[in-house]
Coordinates of C-alpha atoms (C1' of nucleotides) in Angstrom, one line a residue:
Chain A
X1 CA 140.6 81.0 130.8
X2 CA 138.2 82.5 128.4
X3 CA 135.3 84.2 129.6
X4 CA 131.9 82.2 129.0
X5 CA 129.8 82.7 126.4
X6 CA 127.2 84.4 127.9
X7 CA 125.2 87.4 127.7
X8 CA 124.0 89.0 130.5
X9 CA 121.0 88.0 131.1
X10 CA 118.1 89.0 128.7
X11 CA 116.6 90.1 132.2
X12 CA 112.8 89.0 130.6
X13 CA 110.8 88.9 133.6
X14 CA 107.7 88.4 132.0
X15 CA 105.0 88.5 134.0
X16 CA 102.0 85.8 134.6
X17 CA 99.8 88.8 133.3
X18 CA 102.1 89.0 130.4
X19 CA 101.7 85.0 129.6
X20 CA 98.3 84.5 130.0
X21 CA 97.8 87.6 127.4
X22 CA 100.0 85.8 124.9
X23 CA 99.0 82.5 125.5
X24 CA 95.2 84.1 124.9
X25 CA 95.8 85.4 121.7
X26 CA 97.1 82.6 120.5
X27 CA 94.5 80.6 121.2
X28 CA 92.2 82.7 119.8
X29 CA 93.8 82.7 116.5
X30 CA 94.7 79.0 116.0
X31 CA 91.2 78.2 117.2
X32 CA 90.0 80.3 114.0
X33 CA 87.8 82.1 116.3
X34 CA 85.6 84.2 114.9
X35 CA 83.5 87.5 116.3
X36 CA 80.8 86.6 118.0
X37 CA 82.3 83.4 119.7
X38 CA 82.1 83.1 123.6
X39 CA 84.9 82.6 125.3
X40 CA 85.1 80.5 128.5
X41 CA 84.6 82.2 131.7
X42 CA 87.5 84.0 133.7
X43 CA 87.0 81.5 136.6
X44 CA 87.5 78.9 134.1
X45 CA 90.5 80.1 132.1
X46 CA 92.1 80.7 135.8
X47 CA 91.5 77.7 137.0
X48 CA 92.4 76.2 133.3
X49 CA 95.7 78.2 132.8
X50 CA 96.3 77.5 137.2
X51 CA 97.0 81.1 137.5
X52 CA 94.6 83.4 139.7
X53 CA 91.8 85.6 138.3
X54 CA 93.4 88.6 139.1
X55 CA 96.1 87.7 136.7
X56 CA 93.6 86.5 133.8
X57 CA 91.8 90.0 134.4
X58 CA 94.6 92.3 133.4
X59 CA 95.3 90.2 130.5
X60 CA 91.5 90.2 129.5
X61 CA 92.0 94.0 130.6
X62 CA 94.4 94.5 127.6
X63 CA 92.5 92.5 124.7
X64 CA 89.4 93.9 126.1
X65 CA 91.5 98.0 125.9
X66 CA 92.4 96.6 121.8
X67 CA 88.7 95.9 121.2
X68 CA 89.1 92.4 120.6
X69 CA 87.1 90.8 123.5
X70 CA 83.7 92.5 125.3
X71 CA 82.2 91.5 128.3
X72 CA 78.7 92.0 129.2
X73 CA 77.6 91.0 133.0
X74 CA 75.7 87.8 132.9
X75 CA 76.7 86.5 129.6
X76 CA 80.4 86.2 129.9
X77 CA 82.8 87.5 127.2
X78 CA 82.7 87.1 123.4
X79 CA 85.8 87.6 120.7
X80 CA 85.2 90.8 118.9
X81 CA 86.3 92.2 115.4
X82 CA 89.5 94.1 117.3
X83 CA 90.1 98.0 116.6
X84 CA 93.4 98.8 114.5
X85 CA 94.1 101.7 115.7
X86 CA 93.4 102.0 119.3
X87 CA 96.0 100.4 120.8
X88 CA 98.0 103.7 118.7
X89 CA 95.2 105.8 119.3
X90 CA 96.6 106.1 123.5
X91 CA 100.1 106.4 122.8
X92 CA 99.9 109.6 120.1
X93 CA 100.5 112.5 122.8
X94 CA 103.3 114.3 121.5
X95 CA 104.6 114.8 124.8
X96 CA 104.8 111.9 125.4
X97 CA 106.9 110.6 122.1
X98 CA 110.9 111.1 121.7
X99 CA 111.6 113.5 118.8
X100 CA 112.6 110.3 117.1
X101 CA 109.1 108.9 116.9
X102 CA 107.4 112.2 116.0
X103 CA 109.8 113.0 113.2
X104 CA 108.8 108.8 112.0
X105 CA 105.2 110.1 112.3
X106 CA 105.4 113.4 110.2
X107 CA 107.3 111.2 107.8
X108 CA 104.8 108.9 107.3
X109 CA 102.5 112.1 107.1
X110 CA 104.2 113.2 103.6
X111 CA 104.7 109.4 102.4
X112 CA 100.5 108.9 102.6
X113 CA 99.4 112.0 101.0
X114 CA 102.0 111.1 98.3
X115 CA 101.3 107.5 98.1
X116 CA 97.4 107.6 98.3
X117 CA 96.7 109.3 95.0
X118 CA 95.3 106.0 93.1
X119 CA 92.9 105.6 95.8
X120 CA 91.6 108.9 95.5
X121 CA 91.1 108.7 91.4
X122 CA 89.7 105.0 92.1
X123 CA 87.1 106.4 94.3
X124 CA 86.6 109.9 92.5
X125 CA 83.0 111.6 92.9
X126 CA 81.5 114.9 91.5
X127 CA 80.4 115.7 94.7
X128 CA 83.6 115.2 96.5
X129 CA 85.5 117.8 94.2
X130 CA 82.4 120.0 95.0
X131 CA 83.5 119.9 98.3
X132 CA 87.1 120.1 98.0
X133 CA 86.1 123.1 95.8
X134 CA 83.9 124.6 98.3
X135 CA 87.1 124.7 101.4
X136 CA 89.3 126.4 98.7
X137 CA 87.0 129.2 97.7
X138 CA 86.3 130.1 101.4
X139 CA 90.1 130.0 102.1
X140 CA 90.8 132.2 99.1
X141 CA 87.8 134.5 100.2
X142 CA 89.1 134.3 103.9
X143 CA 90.8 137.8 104.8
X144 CA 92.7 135.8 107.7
X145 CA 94.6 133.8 106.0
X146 CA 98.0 135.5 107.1
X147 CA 97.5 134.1 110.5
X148 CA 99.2 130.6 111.1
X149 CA 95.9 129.3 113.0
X150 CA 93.8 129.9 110.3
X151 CA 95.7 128.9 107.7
X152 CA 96.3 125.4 109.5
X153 CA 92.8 125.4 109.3
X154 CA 92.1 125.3 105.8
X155 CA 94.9 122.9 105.4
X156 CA 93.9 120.4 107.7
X157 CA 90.1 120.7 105.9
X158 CA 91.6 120.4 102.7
X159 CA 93.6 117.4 103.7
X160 CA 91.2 115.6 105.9
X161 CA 89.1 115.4 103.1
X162 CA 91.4 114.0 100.6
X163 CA 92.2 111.2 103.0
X164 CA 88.3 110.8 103.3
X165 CA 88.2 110.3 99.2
X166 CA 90.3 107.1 99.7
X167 CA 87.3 105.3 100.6
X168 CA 89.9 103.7 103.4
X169 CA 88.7 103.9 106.9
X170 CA 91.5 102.7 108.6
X171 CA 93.6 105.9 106.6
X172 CA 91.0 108.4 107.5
X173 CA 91.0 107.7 111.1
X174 CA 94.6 107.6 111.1
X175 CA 95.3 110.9 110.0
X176 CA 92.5 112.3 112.1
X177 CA 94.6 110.7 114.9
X178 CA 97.4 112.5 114.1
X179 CA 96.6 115.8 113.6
X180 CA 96.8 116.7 117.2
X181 CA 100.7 115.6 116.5
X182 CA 101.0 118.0 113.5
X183 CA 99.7 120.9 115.5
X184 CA 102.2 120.6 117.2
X185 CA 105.0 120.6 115.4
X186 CA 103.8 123.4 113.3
X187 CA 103.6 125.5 116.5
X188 CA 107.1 124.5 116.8
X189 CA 107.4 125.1 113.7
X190 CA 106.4 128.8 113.2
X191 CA 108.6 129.7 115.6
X192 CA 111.9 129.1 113.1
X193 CA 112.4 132.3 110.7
X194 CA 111.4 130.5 107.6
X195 CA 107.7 130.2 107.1
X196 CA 106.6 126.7 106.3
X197 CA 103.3 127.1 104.1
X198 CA 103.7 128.3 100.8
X199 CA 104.6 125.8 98.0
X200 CA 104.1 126.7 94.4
X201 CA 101.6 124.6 94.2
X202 CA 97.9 125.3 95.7
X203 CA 94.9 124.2 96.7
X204 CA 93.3 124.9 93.4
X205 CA 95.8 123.6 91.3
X206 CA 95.8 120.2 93.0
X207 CA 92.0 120.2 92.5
X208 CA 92.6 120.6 88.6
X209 CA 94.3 117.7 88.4
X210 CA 92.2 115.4 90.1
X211 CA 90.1 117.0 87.4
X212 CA 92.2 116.4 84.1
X213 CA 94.8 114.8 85.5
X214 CA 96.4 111.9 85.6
X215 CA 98.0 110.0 89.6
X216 CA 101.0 110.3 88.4
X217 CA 100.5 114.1 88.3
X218 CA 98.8 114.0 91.4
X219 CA 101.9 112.6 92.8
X220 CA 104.1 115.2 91.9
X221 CA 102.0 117.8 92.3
X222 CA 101.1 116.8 96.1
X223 CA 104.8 116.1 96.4
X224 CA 105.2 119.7 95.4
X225 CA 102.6 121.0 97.4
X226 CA 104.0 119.3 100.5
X227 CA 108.0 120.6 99.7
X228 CA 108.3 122.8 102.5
X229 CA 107.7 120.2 104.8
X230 CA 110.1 118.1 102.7
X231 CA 112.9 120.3 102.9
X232 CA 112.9 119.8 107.1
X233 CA 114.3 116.1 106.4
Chain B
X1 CA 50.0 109.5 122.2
X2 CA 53.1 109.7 120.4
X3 CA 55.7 108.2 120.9
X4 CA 58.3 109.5 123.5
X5 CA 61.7 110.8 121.3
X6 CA 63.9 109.5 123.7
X7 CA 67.0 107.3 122.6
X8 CA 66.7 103.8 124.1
X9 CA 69.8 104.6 126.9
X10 CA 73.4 105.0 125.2
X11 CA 74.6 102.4 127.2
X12 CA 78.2 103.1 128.1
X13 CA 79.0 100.8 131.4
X14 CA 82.7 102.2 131.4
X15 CA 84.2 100.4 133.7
X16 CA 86.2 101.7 136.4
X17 CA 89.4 100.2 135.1
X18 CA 88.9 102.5 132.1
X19 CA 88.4 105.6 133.6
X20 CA 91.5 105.3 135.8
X21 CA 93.2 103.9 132.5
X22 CA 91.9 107.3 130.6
X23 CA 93.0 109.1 133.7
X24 CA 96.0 108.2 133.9
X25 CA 96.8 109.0 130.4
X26 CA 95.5 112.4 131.0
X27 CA 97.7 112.8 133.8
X28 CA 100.9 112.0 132.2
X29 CA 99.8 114.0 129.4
X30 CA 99.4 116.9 131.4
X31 CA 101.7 116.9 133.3
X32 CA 104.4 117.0 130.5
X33 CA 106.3 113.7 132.2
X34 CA 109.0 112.4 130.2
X35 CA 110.6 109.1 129.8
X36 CA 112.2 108.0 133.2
X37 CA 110.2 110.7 135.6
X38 CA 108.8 108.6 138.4
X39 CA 104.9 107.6 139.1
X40 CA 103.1 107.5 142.2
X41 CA 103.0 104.1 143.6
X42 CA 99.8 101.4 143.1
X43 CA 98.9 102.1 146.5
X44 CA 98.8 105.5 146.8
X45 CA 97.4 106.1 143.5
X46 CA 94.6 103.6 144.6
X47 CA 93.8 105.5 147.7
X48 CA 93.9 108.9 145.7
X49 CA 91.4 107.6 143.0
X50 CA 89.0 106.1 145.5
X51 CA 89.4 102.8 144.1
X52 CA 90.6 99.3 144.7
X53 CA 94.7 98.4 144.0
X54 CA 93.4 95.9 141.9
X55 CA 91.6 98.0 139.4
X56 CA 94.5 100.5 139.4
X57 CA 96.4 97.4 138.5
X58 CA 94.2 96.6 135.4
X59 CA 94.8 100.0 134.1
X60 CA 98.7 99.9 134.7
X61 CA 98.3 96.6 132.6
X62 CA 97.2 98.2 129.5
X63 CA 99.7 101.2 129.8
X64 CA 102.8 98.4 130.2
X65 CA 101.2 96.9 127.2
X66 CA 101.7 99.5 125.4
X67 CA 105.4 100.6 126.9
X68 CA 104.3 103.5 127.9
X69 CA 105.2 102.3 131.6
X70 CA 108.2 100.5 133.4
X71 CA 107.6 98.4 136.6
X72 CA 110.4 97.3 139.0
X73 CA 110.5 95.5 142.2
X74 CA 111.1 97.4 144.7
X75 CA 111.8 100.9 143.0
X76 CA 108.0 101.6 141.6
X77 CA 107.0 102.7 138.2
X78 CA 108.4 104.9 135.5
X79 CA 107.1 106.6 132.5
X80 CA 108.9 105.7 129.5
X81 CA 108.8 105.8 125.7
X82 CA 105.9 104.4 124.1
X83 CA 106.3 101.8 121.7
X84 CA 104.2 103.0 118.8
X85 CA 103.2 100.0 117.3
X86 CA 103.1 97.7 120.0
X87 CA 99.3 97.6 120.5
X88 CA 98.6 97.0 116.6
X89 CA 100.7 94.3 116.6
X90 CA 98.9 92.2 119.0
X91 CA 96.0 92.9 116.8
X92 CA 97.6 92.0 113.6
X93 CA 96.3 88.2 113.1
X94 CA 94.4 87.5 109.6
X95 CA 92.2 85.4 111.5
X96 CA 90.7 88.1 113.6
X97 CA 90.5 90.6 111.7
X98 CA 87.5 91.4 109.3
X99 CA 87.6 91.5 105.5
X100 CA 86.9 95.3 105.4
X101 CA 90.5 95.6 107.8
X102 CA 92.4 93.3 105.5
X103 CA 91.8 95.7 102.6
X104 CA 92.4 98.7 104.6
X105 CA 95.9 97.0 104.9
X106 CA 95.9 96.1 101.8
X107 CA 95.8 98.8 100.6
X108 CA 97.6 100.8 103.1
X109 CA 100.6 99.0 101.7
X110 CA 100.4 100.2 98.0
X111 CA 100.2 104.0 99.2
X112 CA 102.9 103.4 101.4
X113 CA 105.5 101.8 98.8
X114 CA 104.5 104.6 96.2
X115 CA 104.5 107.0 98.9
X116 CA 107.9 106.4 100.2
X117 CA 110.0 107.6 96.8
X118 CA 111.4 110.7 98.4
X119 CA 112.8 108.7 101.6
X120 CA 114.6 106.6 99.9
X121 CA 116.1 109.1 97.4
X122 CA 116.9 111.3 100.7
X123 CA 118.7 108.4 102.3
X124 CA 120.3 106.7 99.4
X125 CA 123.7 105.2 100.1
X126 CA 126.0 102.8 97.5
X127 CA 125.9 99.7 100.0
X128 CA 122.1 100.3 99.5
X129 CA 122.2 99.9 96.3
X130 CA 124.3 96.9 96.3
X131 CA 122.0 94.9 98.4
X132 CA 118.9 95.5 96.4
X133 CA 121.3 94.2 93.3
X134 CA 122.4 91.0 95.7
X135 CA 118.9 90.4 96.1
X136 CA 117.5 90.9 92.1
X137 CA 120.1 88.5 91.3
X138 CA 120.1 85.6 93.7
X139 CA 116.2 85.9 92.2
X140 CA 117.1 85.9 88.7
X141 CA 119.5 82.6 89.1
X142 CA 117.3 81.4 91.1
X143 CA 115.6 77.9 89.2
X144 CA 112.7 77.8 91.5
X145 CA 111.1 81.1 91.0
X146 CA 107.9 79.4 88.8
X147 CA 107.0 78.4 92.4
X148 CA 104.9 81.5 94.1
X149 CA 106.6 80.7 97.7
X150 CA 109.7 81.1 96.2
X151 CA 108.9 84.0 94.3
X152 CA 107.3 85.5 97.5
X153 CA 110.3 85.3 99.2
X154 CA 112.3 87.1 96.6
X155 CA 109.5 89.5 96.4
X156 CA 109.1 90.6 100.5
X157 CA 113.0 90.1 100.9
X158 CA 113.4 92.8 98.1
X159 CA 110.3 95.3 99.5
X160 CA 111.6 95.0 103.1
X161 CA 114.8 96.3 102.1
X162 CA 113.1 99.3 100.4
X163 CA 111.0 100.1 103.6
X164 CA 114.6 99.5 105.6
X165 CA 116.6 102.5 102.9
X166 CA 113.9 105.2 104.5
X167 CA 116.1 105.5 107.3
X168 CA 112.3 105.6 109.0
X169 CA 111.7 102.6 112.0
X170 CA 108.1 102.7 112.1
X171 CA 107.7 102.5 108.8
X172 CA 110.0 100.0 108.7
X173 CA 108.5 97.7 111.4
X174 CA 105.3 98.4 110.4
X175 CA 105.8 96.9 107.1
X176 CA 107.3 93.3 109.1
X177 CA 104.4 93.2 111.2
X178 CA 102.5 93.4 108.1
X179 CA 103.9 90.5 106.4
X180 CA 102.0 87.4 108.0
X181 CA 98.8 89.6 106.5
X182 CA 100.5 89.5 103.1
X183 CA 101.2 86.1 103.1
X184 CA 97.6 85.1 104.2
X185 CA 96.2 87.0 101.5
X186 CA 99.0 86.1 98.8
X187 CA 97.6 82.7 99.7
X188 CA 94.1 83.5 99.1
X189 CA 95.1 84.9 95.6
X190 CA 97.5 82.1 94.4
X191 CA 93.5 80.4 94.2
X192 CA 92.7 82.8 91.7
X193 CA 92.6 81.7 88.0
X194 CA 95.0 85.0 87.2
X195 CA 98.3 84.7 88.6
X196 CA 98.9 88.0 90.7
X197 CA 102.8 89.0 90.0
X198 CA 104.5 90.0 87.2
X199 CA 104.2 93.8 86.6
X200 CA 105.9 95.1 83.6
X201 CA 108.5 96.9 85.6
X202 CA 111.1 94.3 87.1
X203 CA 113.3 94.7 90.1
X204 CA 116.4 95.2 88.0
X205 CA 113.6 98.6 86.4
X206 CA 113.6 99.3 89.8
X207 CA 117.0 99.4 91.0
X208 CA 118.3 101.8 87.6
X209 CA 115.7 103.9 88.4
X210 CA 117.3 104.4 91.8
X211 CA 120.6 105.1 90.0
X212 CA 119.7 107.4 87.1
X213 CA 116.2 108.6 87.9
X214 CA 114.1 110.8 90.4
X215 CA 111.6 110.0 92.7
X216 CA 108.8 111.0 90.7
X217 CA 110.1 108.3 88.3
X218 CA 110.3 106.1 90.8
X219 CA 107.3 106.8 92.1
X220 CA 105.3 105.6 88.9
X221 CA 107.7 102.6 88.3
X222 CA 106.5 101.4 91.7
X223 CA 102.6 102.2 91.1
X224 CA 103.5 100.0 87.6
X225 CA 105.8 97.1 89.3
X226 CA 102.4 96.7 92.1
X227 CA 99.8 96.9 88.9
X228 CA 98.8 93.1 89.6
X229 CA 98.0 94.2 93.0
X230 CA 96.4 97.7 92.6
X231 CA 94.1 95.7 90.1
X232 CA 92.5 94.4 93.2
X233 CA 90.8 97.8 93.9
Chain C
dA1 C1' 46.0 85.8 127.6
dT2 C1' 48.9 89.5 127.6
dA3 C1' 51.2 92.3 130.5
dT4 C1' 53.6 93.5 134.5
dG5 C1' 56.1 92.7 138.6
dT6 C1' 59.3 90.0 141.3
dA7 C1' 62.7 86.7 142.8
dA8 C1' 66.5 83.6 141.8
dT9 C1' 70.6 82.8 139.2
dT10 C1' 74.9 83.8 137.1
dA11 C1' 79.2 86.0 135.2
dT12 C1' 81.6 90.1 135.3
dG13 C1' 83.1 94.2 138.2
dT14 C1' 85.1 95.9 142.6
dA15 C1' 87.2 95.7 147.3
dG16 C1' 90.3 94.1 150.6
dT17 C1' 93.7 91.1 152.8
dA18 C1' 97.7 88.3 152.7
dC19 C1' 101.8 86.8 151.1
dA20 C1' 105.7 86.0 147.4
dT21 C1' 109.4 88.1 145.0
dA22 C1' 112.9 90.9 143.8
dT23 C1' 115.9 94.7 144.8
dA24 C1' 117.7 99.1 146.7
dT25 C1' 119.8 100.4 151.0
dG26 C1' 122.6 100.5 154.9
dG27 C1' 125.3 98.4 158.3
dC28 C1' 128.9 95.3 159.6
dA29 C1' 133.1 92.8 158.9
dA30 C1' 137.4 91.4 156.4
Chain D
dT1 C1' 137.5 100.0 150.0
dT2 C1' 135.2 95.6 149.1
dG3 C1' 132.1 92.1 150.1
dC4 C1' 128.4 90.0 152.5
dC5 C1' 124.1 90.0 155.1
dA6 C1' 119.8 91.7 157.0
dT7 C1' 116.0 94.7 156.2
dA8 C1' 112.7 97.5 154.2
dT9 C1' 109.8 98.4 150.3
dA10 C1' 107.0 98.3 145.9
dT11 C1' 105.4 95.3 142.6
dG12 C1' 103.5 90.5 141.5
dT13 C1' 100.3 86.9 142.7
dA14 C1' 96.6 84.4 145.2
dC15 C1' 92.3 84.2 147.5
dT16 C1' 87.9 85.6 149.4
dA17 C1' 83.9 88.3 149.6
dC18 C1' 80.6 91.1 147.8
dA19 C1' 78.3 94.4 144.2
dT20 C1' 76.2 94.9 139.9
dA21 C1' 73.7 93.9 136.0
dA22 C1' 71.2 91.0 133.1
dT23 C1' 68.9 86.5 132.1
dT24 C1' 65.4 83.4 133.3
dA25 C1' 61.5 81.8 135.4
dC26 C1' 57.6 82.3 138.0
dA27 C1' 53.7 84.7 140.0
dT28 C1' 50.2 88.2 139.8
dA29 C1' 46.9 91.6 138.0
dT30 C1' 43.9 93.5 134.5

DNA sequence: ATATGTAATTATGTAGTACATATATGGCAA
DNA sequence: TTGCCATATATGTACTACATAATTACATAT
């Protein structure tokens, strides 16, 4: 007799909590909701979707964590424009994350700071080269630069404020997330025997293209800049 | 009399759910905990935190949301691995999201797919290859490409295999749970009086490129293949 | 008449109890 | 050992009661 074709159970258990959150977002999506809409109240949806209130509160608990619902005490609750990034925000404790997602992370590090150059020459400013200018010449001027911490430092300025020069919120707020992550592994980091700072191409020389440059060169010369990070894939 | 400089009341109102939620968080953070090591149970951790089960419960919601916990019958909770992307996902709906978002997105796309050269090149394998070619000529023989949906399809089918050669899974889901946002604003642009597609660098550009050239040169084929779409900025 | 104070109303926030459900565990029997 | 059954236990769900804050309306004072 052949053994039946069947696999062992997906095991789902999904619970009511779990339902009632899906079934919610749905709703507010094919209803075209927009911010500012009310939404009915949580003795209504229980009643509505026959499940307690308890159960209807920790799925409201969950939109309401994702920004996309608030609640203010008499007036009931109203859809609100959601936040991307904190439902990422909570998780991003590096230890926390498997090596697997933090090596995803620091990989996605090096593909933005490649990839973004056409926003930053969209967007270019005087003032922001000024500035970019301005964390350069302290670092150069900065006697303690053969400390890690303090060379992090200046990276992460110089960096932060290249991702600022994308004119992208949601990529600024990103990377400000993860730089907790990246300390980290560069503390892991600095304890292998090969230092992982120095590429031959600088702060400066990054700064002079943006200047005469073109994003192509950008590119490359980012992609230079970041190579000893590169060479750890 | 002047007037008093005092701020009209920042009005937080955190909930109690959210502090045990932020709590929580802390705790396992803290606590180095990794995937599998046990947590208290509901009740105790109720009692300890001076508050009800059922806000405890509201704050175990959002973790589970997120993955970061495991509930079972009868043998309590356990931390485990956080699923990255899980709480953008549920956030992800065109509908809810504000223009401003959508063109973070957007945008967050372009850097990505120029961004990603190196990956690619790291991880490049003949079977690779091969499927990208499948795909560039099923497209070419195809009669229907003058219709956009068909072209679309061609188009994400070809992408999403690029985002899959980077060997990276977050980028890789990322870019799937981006594709409903693609498609609504694809839509959006097929109203346009310019039609948003052709580049002057093909697929087949793309795919010698892969063969014979660098990252670099791949890099700016990409930026040139997306042209229609960087126009946008 | 404007301003201030006060009470009623209402929806969310919190507490507590009770029970349902599933499952690990141990004991008993074949 | 293997298999079955009872039991204990932690999560899942339901229900009730009350606290809290904010809206509304009304009443009072200057």
């Amino acid at each position: 007799m052949q053994k039946p074709n069947i696999r062992p159970k997906p095991v789902k258990a999904i619970s009511l909590a779990d339902q009632v959150e899906n079934n919610l977002i749905e709703y507010l999506n094919n209803n075209n909701l927009k911010a500012g809409d009310p939404l009915p109240k949580e003795t209504e949806l229980a009643e509505y979707l026959g499940v307690s209130r308890n159960v209807v509160r920790e799925a409201l608990s969950r939109l309401r964590m994702l920004g996309m619902i608030e609640s203010k005490k008499r007036k009931g609750m109203v859809l609100s424009e959601p936040d991307l990034l904190s439902g990422v925000e909570r998780v991003l404790y590096p230890n926390i994350l498997s090596e697997e997602s933090m090596k995803d992370i620091f990989e996605l590090r090096l593909v933005l700071e490649v990839g973004m150059a056409d926003l930053i020459f969209a967007r270019l400013t005087e003032e922001s080269i000024k500035s970019l200018e301005d964390i350069a010449n302290r670092e150069a001027r900065d006697p303690g630069t053969n400390k890690l911490k303090t060379r992090l430092k200046y990276e992460i300025s110089f960096h932060s404020k290249l991702y600022e020069m994308t004119g992208n919120n949601t990529l600024k707020r990103f990377q400000s997330m993860l730089l907790p992550v990246f300390n980290y592994m560069m503390e892991v980091e600095s304890t292998l025997e090969h230092k992982p700072e120095s590429g031959k191409i600088s702060h400066f020389d990054l700064i002079e293209t943006l200047k005469t440059g073109t994003p192509s060169n950008f590119r490359k010369n980012m992609r230079e800049h970041l190579t000893p990070h590169y060479d750890r894939l």
